[in-house]
Each structure stands twice: as C-alpha cells, then as structure tokens.
Amino acid sequence: MNILSPSMLAADFGRLKPQLDTLEKNDIKWLHVDVMDGMFVPSISFGMPVIASIRKQCGLFFDTHLMVVDPERYIMDFKNAGSDLLTVHVEACKDTACTMKKVKEVGMQAGITLNPETDVKEILPFVGMADLVLVMSVHPGFGGQKFIPEALDKARAIKKELLKVNPSCRLEMDGGINLSNLESVLGSGVDTIVAGTAIFGGDIEDNIKRFRGIMA
Ligand code: DX5
Ligand code: ZN
C-alpha cells in the first residue's frame, strides 16, 4: 500500500491545528516531521517540545526525519515526544547499526537515509535491519527545492536489494515531489511519498485528492 506523508515543514505554523485536522479528515495517516539542527544542515527547524505539543493534537503517525549530528543522543527524547519512526542519516551517525538498534529497542521504527551525493553502497549494510529506507531527492535542509532525477536510479537500486533482503521494508522519497514527477517516483519502486510544498501550498484537500488520483 502506498502512503502519503505530508511534510509539516511546509505547513503554516500559525494555523497548524486546522491544517493537521484537514490531513486527518482526508484520511492521511502519516506526518513527515523534519528536524534540523543547524549543524548537519544549515537551517534549524523545530525540536522535541513542538513534536510533544502536536502529539497531543493529532493521531497521525510521526515519520520523523532527523537532520541532526549524532542522532543517537536524542533517541529517548523523540520517543518521549511521541515520534513513531526515526529516520537517521548515515552521514550523521557515529555507529549507524547501533543507533538503529537503539531506536527499535525503545519501541520506535527505524529508518535510514542518505544525502544525494552519498553512494547507495554506504547504506546497504543497514537496509536489512530498517523499517524504512529514505532516498533524498533534494539536498536536505530546505523545502521547496527542485527534484534531483538521479534519485530515481538510487531508489531502483535500493528496491532491488530490499526485495532480496527485507521485502517488507518501506521505500520513501523526500524532496521536490509534485504531480508532474509523482508517477516516475512511484515507478522507481517508492511506496512512501513525502511532499511539503505540493500538499500545503494552496488547497490542501484538493492537493491530497490529486496525489491520491495518481497514487491509487
Ligand atoms: C528537506 C526536507 C523535506 C522537505 C520536503 O530537507 O527533508 O522533507 O520538507 O519539502 P518539499 O516537498 O517542498 O520539497
Ligand atoms: Zn524530510
């Protein structure tokens, strides 16, 4: 089953509650939550207190994307804040396998991701233990960037490996996804779609319907 995970980074934070309600009313189950530390990426987004506070407001599955150096430092904090899945960058971990193992031990799903310039082989040792593999189709750090088409080849290579070693693992893509490239993204084996600008820009309900039309 394909999943649409709208990226909260593109939401209007002054109207966050009504916007999250619109997602839930339209049967969205996942929310992509981008955490940026100003070190791994130039920008700073939000952290645990914000996640804890929206956790009380909605029942969405928190698909948390950590763009954070040494993410193992914060595993328990994100668990306590209400994250359901933690995706860490292979470039940011001291010991990727150990970090993912800890994420699972505390009762969250574990995801692994890589920057556009990082070779697929860097994450292959970890895809067997992952609940989700995320392919970045923009340079992490900002919403609203242009899709990098090479991400499609990466997704195909990872999908091939997943079918061999971990067929139930989700394959997610994040960055610059819109109605014009969605079909090729799905065609590359991706089953979990992150979209920020293309969902929160304009009429959210209408945008979800159009995405669904292609994803169904
Ligand atoms: C980028 C973030 C993305 C971003 C996607 O660093 O990881 O999740 O919010 O936004 P769009 O869909 O606008 O590219
Ligand atoms: Zn993201």
Short mmCIF file of C-alpha atoms and ligand atoms in Angstrom, two decimals:
data_model
loop_
_atom_site.label_atom_id
_atom_site.label_comp_id
_atom_site.label_asym_id
_atom_site.label_seq_id
_atom_site.Cartn_x
_atom_site.Cartn_y
_atom_site.Cartn_z
CA MET A 1 0.00 0.00 0.00
CA ASN A 2 1.29 3.46 -0.92
CA ILE A 3 1.48 6.06 1.84
CA LEU A 4 1.45 9.85 1.50
CA SER A 5 3.44 11.56 4.26
CA PRO A 6 2.91 15.35 4.07
CA SER A 7 5.93 17.31 5.29
CA MET A 8 4.99 19.62 8.17
CA LEU A 9 7.90 21.91 7.27
CA ALA A 10 5.70 23.46 4.58
CA ALA A 11 2.70 23.99 6.89
CA ASP A 12 1.55 27.40 8.10
CA PHE A 13 2.61 27.11 11.74
CA GLY A 14 0.15 29.82 12.79
CA ARG A 15 -2.65 27.57 11.54
CA LEU A 16 -1.09 24.23 12.29
CA LYS A 17 -4.01 22.64 14.14
CA PRO A 18 -6.64 23.28 11.41
CA GLN A 19 -4.14 22.12 8.78
CA LEU A 20 -3.43 18.87 10.65
CA ASP A 21 -7.19 18.40 11.06
CA THR A 22 -7.58 18.74 7.28
CA LEU A 23 -4.98 16.00 6.77
CA GLU A 24 -6.78 13.66 9.17
CA LYS A 25 -10.20 14.45 7.71
CA ASN A 26 -8.81 13.43 4.32
CA ASP A 27 -7.63 10.11 5.65
CA ILE A 28 -3.92 10.94 5.79
CA LYS A 29 -2.22 8.62 8.29
CA TRP A 30 1.41 9.82 8.30
CA LEU A 31 3.05 13.19 9.00
CA HIS A 32 6.66 13.79 7.90
CA VAL A 33 8.39 15.72 10.67
CA ASP A 34 11.69 17.36 9.64
CA VAL A 35 14.08 18.08 12.49
CA MET A 36 17.12 20.24 11.57
CA ASP A 37 19.93 21.12 13.96
CA GLY A 38 21.82 23.90 12.12
CA MET A 39 24.90 21.63 12.02
CA PHE A 40 24.11 18.67 9.78
CA VAL A 41 22.16 21.11 7.61
CA PRO A 42 22.44 24.92 7.63
CA SER A 43 18.90 25.52 8.85
CA ILE A 44 17.16 24.98 12.20
CA SER A 45 13.52 23.84 12.21
CA PHE A 46 11.98 22.65 15.49
CA GLY A 47 12.58 20.01 18.12
CA MET A 48 11.09 17.84 20.81
CA PRO A 49 8.77 20.36 22.56
CA VAL A 50 7.00 21.15 19.29
CA ILE A 51 6.59 17.45 18.48
CA ALA A 52 5.29 16.73 22.00
CA SER A 53 2.76 19.50 21.68
CA ILE A 54 1.41 18.41 18.28
CA ARG A 55 1.36 14.81 19.54
CA LYS A 56 -1.45 15.90 21.89
CA GLN A 57 -3.35 17.45 18.97
CA CYS A 58 -3.42 14.64 16.44
CA GLY A 59 -3.28 10.89 15.91
CA LEU A 60 -1.02 10.88 12.86
CA PHE A 61 1.97 8.53 12.63
CA PHE A 62 5.04 10.72 13.17
CA ASP A 63 7.54 9.91 10.42
CA THR A 64 10.44 11.82 11.95
CA HIS A 65 13.38 12.73 9.69
CA LEU A 66 16.40 13.69 11.78
CA MET A 67 18.82 16.01 10.00
CA VAL A 68 20.91 16.06 13.15
CA VAL A 69 24.54 15.24 14.00
CA ASP A 70 24.92 12.23 16.35
CA PRO A 71 21.19 11.47 16.46
CA GLU A 72 21.79 8.68 19.00
CA ARG A 73 21.96 11.43 21.65
CA TYR A 74 18.25 12.14 21.30
CA ILE A 75 16.57 8.77 20.72
CA MET A 76 14.75 8.68 24.06
CA ASP A 77 13.73 12.34 23.78
CA PHE A 78 12.00 11.72 20.46
CA LYS A 79 10.34 8.60 21.84
CA ASN A 80 9.02 10.62 24.78
CA ALA A 81 7.88 13.43 22.48
CA GLY A 82 5.74 10.96 20.54
CA SER A 83 7.69 10.02 17.41
CA ASP A 84 6.69 6.68 15.85
CA LEU A 85 9.56 6.32 13.40
CA LEU A 86 13.03 7.86 13.48
CA THR A 87 15.00 8.12 10.26
CA VAL A 88 18.68 8.92 10.70
CA HIS A 89 21.28 9.97 8.13
CA VAL A 90 24.12 7.53 7.58
CA GLU A 91 26.43 10.58 7.24
CA ALA A 92 25.43 11.82 10.71
CA CYS A 93 25.81 8.67 12.81
CA LYS A 94 28.94 7.55 14.65
CA ASP A 95 27.66 3.96 14.65
CA THR A 96 24.64 3.60 12.35
CA ALA A 97 23.75 0.00 13.25
CA CYS A 98 23.93 0.72 16.98
CA THR A 99 21.76 3.86 16.58
CA MET A 100 19.09 1.98 14.61
CA LYS A 101 19.14 -0.88 17.10
CA LYS A 102 18.54 1.56 19.97
CA VAL A 103 15.67 3.21 18.08
CA LYS A 104 13.97 -0.19 17.80
CA GLU A 105 14.76 -1.18 21.38
CA VAL A 106 12.84 1.80 22.74
CA GLY A 107 9.83 0.86 20.59
CA MET A 108 10.05 3.05 17.51
CA GLN A 109 10.52 2.03 13.89
CA ALA A 110 13.98 2.72 12.46
CA GLY A 111 14.69 4.40 9.14
CA ILE A 112 17.95 5.05 7.33
CA THR A 113 18.66 7.74 4.74
CA LEU A 114 21.42 9.22 2.62
CA ASN A 115 22.21 12.57 1.02
CA PRO A 116 22.00 12.94 -2.79
CA GLU A 117 25.81 12.84 -3.10
CA THR A 118 26.21 9.72 -0.92
CA ASP A 119 26.65 6.41 -2.71
CA VAL A 120 23.99 3.72 -2.22
CA LYS A 121 26.64 1.29 -1.02
CA GLU A 122 27.04 3.35 2.20
CA ILE A 123 23.58 2.31 3.40
CA LEU A 124 23.44 -1.25 2.08
CA PRO A 125 24.81 -2.74 5.33
CA PHE A 126 21.81 -1.27 7.19
CA VAL A 127 18.84 -1.87 4.87
CA GLY A 128 18.31 -5.38 6.25
CA MET A 129 17.51 -4.02 9.72
CA ALA A 130 15.50 -1.00 8.56
CA ASP A 131 11.73 -0.48 8.71
CA LEU A 132 12.10 2.29 6.14
CA VAL A 133 14.76 3.46 3.69
CA LEU A 134 14.51 7.11 2.66
CA VAL A 135 16.02 8.35 -0.59
CA MET A 136 16.62 12.12 -0.55
CA SER A 137 15.67 13.71 -3.85
CA VAL A 138 16.89 17.18 -2.78
CA HIS A 139 19.79 18.31 -0.61
CA PRO A 140 18.34 18.20 2.89
CA GLY A 141 17.84 21.48 4.70
CA PHE A 142 15.03 23.32 2.96
CA GLY A 143 11.60 22.70 1.49
CA GLY A 144 10.58 23.85 -1.96
CA GLN A 145 13.70 22.70 -3.86
CA LYS A 146 13.91 21.17 -7.33
CA PHE A 147 13.73 17.37 -7.63
CA ILE A 148 17.06 15.64 -8.40
CA PRO A 149 16.21 12.97 -11.05
CA GLU A 150 19.24 10.77 -10.19
CA ALA A 151 17.32 9.81 -7.04
CA LEU A 152 15.18 7.53 -9.20
CA ASP A 153 18.17 5.30 -10.10
CA LYS A 154 19.12 5.17 -6.45
CA ALA A 155 15.60 4.11 -5.48
CA ARG A 156 15.62 1.35 -8.13
CA ALA A 157 18.96 0.01 -6.83
CA ILE A 158 17.75 0.04 -3.22
CA LYS A 159 14.42 -1.57 -4.15
CA LYS A 160 16.30 -4.40 -5.85
CA GLU A 161 18.30 -5.00 -2.68
CA LEU A 162 15.21 -4.74 -0.44
CA LEU A 163 13.38 -7.38 -2.47
CA LYS A 164 16.27 -9.73 -1.68
CA VAL A 165 16.96 -8.97 1.97
CA ASN A 166 13.99 -7.10 3.50
CA PRO A 167 10.88 -7.11 1.28
CA SER A 168 8.53 -5.63 3.89
CA CYS A 169 10.70 -2.51 4.38
CA ARG A 170 9.14 0.73 3.14
CA LEU A 171 10.94 2.79 0.48
CA GLU A 172 10.36 6.52 0.88
CA MET A 173 11.40 9.50 -1.22
CA ASP A 174 11.63 13.08 0.02
CA GLY A 175 12.12 16.40 -1.74
CA GLY A 176 10.66 18.21 -4.72
CA ILE A 177 7.91 15.67 -5.35
CA ASN A 178 4.88 17.08 -7.16
CA LEU A 179 2.09 16.00 -9.50
CA SER A 180 4.36 16.00 -12.55
CA ASN A 181 7.07 13.68 -11.21
CA LEU A 182 4.97 11.54 -8.86
CA GLU A 183 4.38 8.82 -11.43
CA SER A 184 8.10 8.32 -12.14
CA VAL A 185 8.81 8.31 -8.37
CA LEU A 186 6.27 5.51 -7.87
CA GLY A 187 7.64 3.72 -10.94
CA SER A 188 11.09 3.53 -9.30
CA GLY A 189 9.75 1.32 -6.51
CA VAL A 190 8.96 4.02 -3.95
CA ASP A 191 5.84 3.30 -1.83
CA THR A 192 6.02 6.18 0.67
CA ILE A 193 5.83 9.72 -0.68
CA VAL A 194 6.91 12.82 1.23
CA ALA A 195 5.55 16.09 -0.09
CA GLY A 196 5.65 19.50 1.58
CA THR A 197 5.07 22.39 -0.81
CA ALA A 198 2.90 20.31 -3.15
CA ILE A 199 0.49 19.47 -0.30
CA PHE A 200 0.49 22.56 1.94
CA GLY A 201 0.77 25.10 -0.91
CA GLY A 202 -2.75 26.09 -1.97
CA ASP A 203 -5.79 23.96 -1.19
CA ILE A 204 -4.62 21.04 0.97
CA GLU A 205 -7.72 18.93 0.37
CA ASP A 206 -7.53 19.40 -3.37
CA ASN A 207 -3.80 18.63 -3.42
CA ILE A 208 -4.33 15.39 -1.47
CA LYS A 209 -7.07 14.32 -3.89
CA ARG A 210 -4.82 14.93 -6.90
CA PHE A 211 -1.94 12.99 -5.30
CA ARG A 212 -4.32 10.15 -4.46
CA GLY A 213 -5.54 10.05 -8.05
CA ILE A 214 -2.03 9.13 -9.15
CA MET A 215 -1.08 7.02 -6.14
CA ALA A 216 -4.16 4.79 -6.12
C1 DX5 B 1 14.14 18.78 3.17
C2 DX5 B 1 13.11 18.02 3.94
C3 DX5 B 1 11.89 17.69 3.17
C4 DX5 B 1 11.09 18.88 2.71
C5 DX5 B 1 10.27 18.45 1.53
O1 DX5 B 1 15.27 18.87 3.96
O2 DX5 B 1 13.66 16.79 4.38
O3 DX5 B 1 11.07 16.81 3.91
O4 DX5 B 1 10.24 19.39 3.70
O5 DX5 B 1 9.60 19.57 1.04
P1 DX5 B 1 9.20 19.73 -0.48
O6 DX5 B 1 8.19 18.67 -0.77
O7 DX5 B 1 8.66 21.11 -0.53
O8 DX5 B 1 10.46 19.55 -1.29
ZN ZN B 2 12.35 15.24 5.22
#
